[in-house]
Amino acid sequence: MLTNYNLACAVNHHAMANPDAPAVVCQARSLTYAELAERAARLAACLTHRPDWQRHDGQALRVGILASRGVDACVAVLGACWAGATYVPISLKQPEERVLTLLAQCGLSAIIADDEGAKLLSERLLTAGPRLVIHAGQSLLAPRAGAVEMVDMATLPPVTPEEPAPMAASDTAYIIFTSGTTGVPKGVMISAGSARHYLTTISEWLDLRASDRALETCELSFDFSVHNMFSTWEVGAALHILPATTVMNAVKFVRSSGLTVWNSVPALAGMLRQIKALAPESLASLRVTVFGGEQLPASTVTAWQSAAPNSVIVNLYGPTEATVFCLAQRVGKPLPLTPGRNVMAIGTPLPGNEARVVDAHGQPVADGTAGELVIAGDQVADGYLGADELTASRFPTLDGKRWYRTGDLAQRDATGCFHCLGRIDNQVKVLGHRVELEEIDAHLRIVSGADVVGSIAWPQANGMASGIVSFVGASTIDADSVIDELKNRLPPYMLPRRVIALERMPLNSSGKVDRRELHQLLDKEAG
Ligand code: AMP
């Protein structure tokens, strides 16, 4: 029976059993398990040895991680875990206003920042944030910026590593913020028990091994990174981080590092295919390919099967609210296609998860009938931080069980396999990022002064969107200045590339902006 659910336990275990094995590699930097554990424990000691490091109301303390993917980000996440804290990734790609909203929501006890992250810590953020900032690399800030103590990670004294702090299954392991319809991002709280359940399940299901070299392509603020980091460390394998600046050279990266496990959203594979980087057998070293986070098109799979002939391909499905991935489909030949669409089925629930398709009243529908996909089981989130009403509506209790309503339109076929048919609401994926169109609209209304606005994900190719176009109900608009102002409020992937004024906004029968008609307008314009 597991007694300590701390996510750092696996790293601690491998550091003792196999200290010299590589744990993380990024460009010229790499750390063995022993080095990674020592650095994380050192960071943890800096947090836990402070007099104010005490749980309030039994809750784990929260530590923000302001870092882009890299060795320092891994040390920061593990250090926070080691200290028994809930880690909260803060994306570097969001404007200051959005970070301020996040800080106001979470009550952080400390921030750990990498070099790039530390540069973003403006006067305003420091005033609104916690009183302790631990940073890597050179900080432009004085050791004490106002009331905030700045600690350079490089100056932390060596420690005799202590075990990772005890964490119960019910403690919150991490909080990941996703786009929210009201204009305010929602913090999804995942317990240590759910995270541990996912990691043991998926590493067994994928048959991950200590000899593996696995790819990291995600930022910490996307929960796919939880899979990438912790499923790799679960088995004592090595995580190879692909820097954001070299994603288009991913094939070369796999070959030169002899990677065996690929992890990414399908969009990355789609882009590699587009630039003709997926030559036959160009990814021969891969034995496992994990695609997840958005629909997986048949065209991507076919190209991948020829580029990576020795690899099993899996399509993993899941919302952040059900701990990374909860349904899985192995992709063989013939392709497990969703009828009428050129995308892969999402398969069946992973062990410990339950999936159902329900009608508007939460009643199960017959196989072959479309409805909303709901998920129950060991991986369902505790809810949204500080949003009890939203939590109650998205996590209803049906038949005595707590479910998460995914908002995905789905159907189950006669074999028990699930198919994702799209969204019930206006959530979209833009280049792998989850976006609620209403969040863009909320900010657009403020900066444009127009009441009636509507954004759509456009253009779309192979069922994937690569950008946003917004419309405002007005006779004219200074699009450039609206976009400029939105830059202060939204991360780059949510920024409309165009803002178009429409004197008469198309409305549907319920009087809402008709996004379908807006799509048609742009399709027509594009010819
Ligand atoms: P996120 O919380 O960012 O992981 O986004 C979750 C949403 O992404 C789901 O509710 C689906 O709409 C979509 N999604 C995730 N994985 C898949 C998949 N394998 N196939 C189709 N859609 C997916």
PDB file of N, CA and C in Angstrom, residues 174 188-191 194-195 197-198 223 317-327 350 352-354 374-384 395 403-406 434:
ATOM      1  N   TYR A 174      -0.956  19.318  -8.346  1.00  0.00           N
ATOM      2  CA  TYR A 174      -0.703  20.483  -9.196  1.00  0.00           C
ATOM      3  C   TYR A 174      -2.023  21.165  -9.547  1.00  0.00           C
ATOM      4  N   VAL A 188      -7.519  24.055 -12.611  1.00  0.00           N
ATOM      5  CA  VAL A 188      -7.964  22.675 -12.396  1.00  0.00           C
ATOM      6  C   VAL A 188      -7.065  22.043 -11.334  1.00  0.00           C
ATOM      7  N   MET A 189      -7.699  21.549 -10.248  1.00  0.00           N
ATOM      8  CA  MET A 189      -6.923  20.991  -9.128  1.00  0.00           C
ATOM      9  C   MET A 189      -6.862  19.465  -9.231  1.00  0.00           C
ATOM     10  N   ILE A 190      -5.659  18.941  -9.367  1.00  0.00           N
ATOM     11  CA  ILE A 190      -5.484  17.484  -9.495  1.00  0.00           C
ATOM     12  C   ILE A 190      -4.811  16.946  -8.233  1.00  0.00           C
ATOM     13  N   SER A 191      -5.436  15.934  -7.656  1.00  0.00           N
ATOM     14  CA  SER A 191      -4.896  15.390  -6.405  1.00  0.00           C
ATOM     15  C   SER A 191      -3.686  14.499  -6.685  1.00  0.00           C
ATOM     16  N   SER A 194      -4.830  11.041  -7.799  1.00  0.00           N
ATOM     17  CA  SER A 194      -5.200  10.932  -9.221  1.00  0.00           C
ATOM     18  C   SER A 194      -3.949  10.907 -10.091  1.00  0.00           C
ATOM     19  N   ALA A 195      -3.009  11.797  -9.793  1.00  0.00           N
ATOM     20  CA  ALA A 195      -1.789  11.869 -10.604  1.00  0.00           C
ATOM     21  C   ALA A 195      -1.016  10.552 -10.511  1.00  0.00           C
ATOM     22  N   HIS A 197      -2.202   7.641  -9.776  1.00  0.00           N
ATOM     23  CA  HIS A 197      -2.953   6.590 -10.463  1.00  0.00           C
ATOM     24  C   HIS A 197      -2.654   6.639 -11.967  1.00  0.00           C
ATOM     25  N   TYR A 198      -2.713   7.858 -12.527  1.00  0.00           N
ATOM     26  CA  TYR A 198      -2.468   7.996 -13.958  1.00  0.00           C
ATOM     27  C   TYR A 198      -1.072   7.493 -14.323  1.00  0.00           C
ATOM     28  N   ASP A 223      -1.017  20.121 -19.528  1.00  0.00           N
ATOM     29  CA  ASP A 223      -0.842  18.951 -18.650  1.00  0.00           C
ATOM     30  C   ASP A 223      -0.228  17.739 -19.361  1.00  0.00           C
ATOM     31  N   TYR A 317      -6.704  10.334 -25.246  1.00  0.00           N
ATOM     32  CA  TYR A 317      -7.723  11.376 -25.127  1.00  0.00           C
ATOM     33  C   TYR A 317      -7.884  11.762 -23.659  1.00  0.00           C
ATOM     34  N   GLY A 318      -8.055  13.032 -23.415  1.00  0.00           N
ATOM     35  CA  GLY A 318      -8.419  13.410 -22.052  1.00  0.00           C
ATOM     36  C   GLY A 318      -8.411  14.897 -21.838  1.00  0.00           C
ATOM     37  N   PRO A 319      -9.347  15.381 -21.019  1.00  0.00           N
ATOM     38  CA  PRO A 319      -9.306  16.772 -20.600  1.00  0.00           C
ATOM     39  C   PRO A 319      -8.415  16.920 -19.359  1.00  0.00           C
ATOM     40  N   THR A 320      -7.877  18.097 -19.143  1.00  0.00           N
ATOM     41  CA  THR A 320      -7.069  18.370 -17.947  1.00  0.00           C
ATOM     42  C   THR A 320      -7.829  17.917 -16.692  1.00  0.00           C
ATOM     43  N   GLU A 321      -9.159  18.057 -16.715  1.00  0.00           N
ATOM     44  CA  GLU A 321      -9.992  17.747 -15.558  1.00  0.00           C
ATOM     45  C   GLU A 321     -10.072  16.252 -15.253  1.00  0.00           C
ATOM     46  N   ALA A 322      -9.546  15.384 -16.127  1.00  0.00           N
ATOM     47  CA  ALA A 322      -9.540  13.950 -15.818  1.00  0.00           C
ATOM     48  C   ALA A 322      -8.094  13.447 -15.800  1.00  0.00           C
ATOM     49  N   THR A 323      -7.189  14.303 -15.370  1.00  0.00           N
ATOM     50  CA  THR A 323      -5.764  13.978 -15.180  1.00  0.00           C
ATOM     51  C   THR A 323      -5.106  13.456 -16.460  1.00  0.00           C
ATOM     52  N   VAL A 324      -4.752  14.382 -17.284  1.00  0.00           N
ATOM     53  CA  VAL A 324      -3.979  14.164 -18.508  1.00  0.00           C
ATOM     54  C   VAL A 324      -4.761  13.342 -19.532  1.00  0.00           C
ATOM     55  N   PHE A 325      -4.741  12.028 -19.464  1.00  0.00           N
ATOM     56  CA  PHE A 325      -5.450  11.213 -20.454  1.00  0.00           C
ATOM     57  C   PHE A 325      -6.236  10.108 -19.748  1.00  0.00           C
ATOM     58  N   CYS A 326      -7.453   9.848 -20.238  1.00  0.00           N
ATOM     59  CA  CYS A 326      -8.276   8.839 -19.578  1.00  0.00           C
ATOM     60  C   CYS A 326      -8.828   7.788 -20.541  1.00  0.00           C
ATOM     61  N   LEU A 327      -8.737   8.051 -21.856  1.00  0.00           N
ATOM     62  CA  LEU A 327      -9.117   7.016 -22.822  1.00  0.00           C
ATOM     63  C   LEU A 327      -7.947   6.809 -23.772  1.00  0.00           C
ATOM     64  N   LEU A 350      -8.966   3.988 -19.896  1.00  0.00           N
ATOM     65  CA  LEU A 350      -7.800   3.366 -19.255  1.00  0.00           C
ATOM     66  C   LEU A 350      -8.260   2.781 -17.918  1.00  0.00           C
ATOM     67  N   GLY A 352      -9.268   2.071 -14.272  1.00  0.00           N
ATOM     68  CA  GLY A 352      -9.585   3.031 -13.204  1.00  0.00           C
ATOM     69  C   GLY A 352     -10.464   4.176 -13.669  1.00  0.00           C
ATOM     70  N   ASN A 353     -10.747   4.222 -14.992  1.00  0.00           N
ATOM     71  CA  ASN A 353     -11.603   5.285 -15.532  1.00  0.00           C
ATOM     72  C   ASN A 353     -12.884   4.673 -16.095  1.00  0.00           C
ATOM     73  N   GLU A 354     -13.943   5.462 -16.103  1.00  0.00           N
ATOM     74  CA  GLU A 354     -15.197   5.023 -16.693  1.00  0.00           C
ATOM     75  C   GLU A 354     -15.688   6.138 -17.617  1.00  0.00           C
ATOM     76  N   VAL A 374     -19.008  11.843 -20.614  1.00  0.00           N
ATOM     77  CA  VAL A 374     -18.726  12.127 -19.199  1.00  0.00           C
ATOM     78  C   VAL A 374     -17.759  11.068 -18.669  1.00  0.00           C
ATOM     79  N   ILE A 375     -16.933  11.478 -17.710  1.00  0.00           N
ATOM     80  CA  ILE A 375     -15.867  10.606 -17.208  1.00  0.00           C
ATOM     81  C   ILE A 375     -15.976  10.483 -15.687  1.00  0.00           C
ATOM     82  N   ALA A 376     -15.818   9.261 -15.179  1.00  0.00           N
ATOM     83  CA  ALA A 376     -15.773   9.057 -13.722  1.00  0.00           C
ATOM     84  C   ALA A 376     -14.537   8.220 -13.408  1.00  0.00           C
ATOM     85  N   GLY A 377     -14.240   8.098 -12.109  1.00  0.00           N
ATOM     86  CA  GLY A 377     -13.148   7.201 -11.718  1.00  0.00           C
ATOM     87  C   GLY A 377     -12.034   7.906 -10.978  1.00  0.00           C
ATOM     88  N   ASP A 378     -10.888   7.207 -10.934  1.00  0.00           N
ATOM     89  CA  ASP A 378      -9.782   7.643 -10.075  1.00  0.00           C
ATOM     90  C   ASP A 378      -9.096   8.923 -10.508  1.00  0.00           C
ATOM     91  N   GLN A 379      -9.356   9.390 -11.730  1.00  0.00           N
ATOM     92  CA  GLN A 379      -8.588  10.527 -12.238  1.00  0.00           C
ATOM     93  C   GLN A 379      -9.387  11.843 -12.289  1.00  0.00           C
ATOM     94  N   VAL A 380     -10.639  11.794 -11.845  1.00  0.00           N
ATOM     95  CA  VAL A 380     -11.453  13.008 -11.943  1.00  0.00           C
ATOM     96  C   VAL A 380     -10.935  14.061 -10.967  1.00  0.00           C
ATOM     97  N   ALA A 381     -10.795  15.292 -11.468  1.00  0.00           N
ATOM     98  CA  ALA A 381     -10.197  16.387 -10.678  1.00  0.00           C
ATOM     99  C   ALA A 381     -11.033  16.725  -9.454  1.00  0.00           C
ATOM    100  N   ASP A 382     -10.408  17.415  -8.504  1.00  0.00           N
ATOM    101  CA  ASP A 382     -11.132  17.887  -7.327  1.00  0.00           C
ATOM    102  C   ASP A 382     -12.054  19.057  -7.684  1.00  0.00           C
ATOM    103  N   GLY A 383     -11.815  19.690  -8.826  1.00  0.00           N
ATOM    104  CA  GLY A 383     -12.666  20.804  -9.237  1.00  0.00           C
ATOM    105  C   GLY A 383     -11.825  22.002  -9.628  1.00  0.00           C
ATOM    106  N   TYR A 384     -12.487  23.164  -9.722  1.00  0.00           N
ATOM    107  CA  TYR A 384     -11.799  24.403 -10.106  1.00  0.00           C
ATOM    108  C   TYR A 384     -11.522  25.236  -8.861  1.00  0.00           C
ATOM    109  N   PHE A 395     -19.022  18.959 -12.515  1.00  0.00           N
ATOM    110  CA  PHE A 395     -18.713  17.669 -11.892  1.00  0.00           C
ATOM    111  C   PHE A 395     -19.954  17.145 -11.150  1.00  0.00           C
ATOM    112  N   TRP A 403     -18.909  12.623 -11.698  1.00  0.00           N
ATOM    113  CA  TRP A 403     -18.517  12.588 -13.111  1.00  0.00           C
ATOM    114  C   TRP A 403     -17.982  13.950 -13.524  1.00  0.00           C
ATOM    115  N   TYR A 404     -17.189  13.963 -14.581  1.00  0.00           N
ATOM    116  CA  TYR A 404     -16.814  15.234 -15.186  1.00  0.00           C
ATOM    117  C   TYR A 404     -17.479  15.314 -16.550  1.00  0.00           C
ATOM    118  N   ARG A 405     -18.216  16.405 -16.760  1.00  0.00           N
ATOM    119  CA  ARG A 405     -18.859  16.612 -18.071  1.00  0.00           C
ATOM    120  C   ARG A 405     -17.832  17.268 -18.988  1.00  0.00           C
ATOM    121  N   THR A 406     -17.383  16.526 -19.994  1.00  0.00           N
ATOM    122  CA  THR A 406     -16.259  17.002 -20.806  1.00  0.00           C
ATOM    123  C   THR A 406     -16.639  18.127 -21.766  1.00  0.00           C
ATOM    124  N   ARG A 434      -5.762  24.713 -25.704  1.00  0.00           N
ATOM    125  CA  ARG A 434      -7.209  24.732 -25.445  1.00  0.00           C
ATOM    126  C   ARG A 434      -7.683  26.168 -25.237  1.00  0.00           C
TER     127      ARG A 434
END
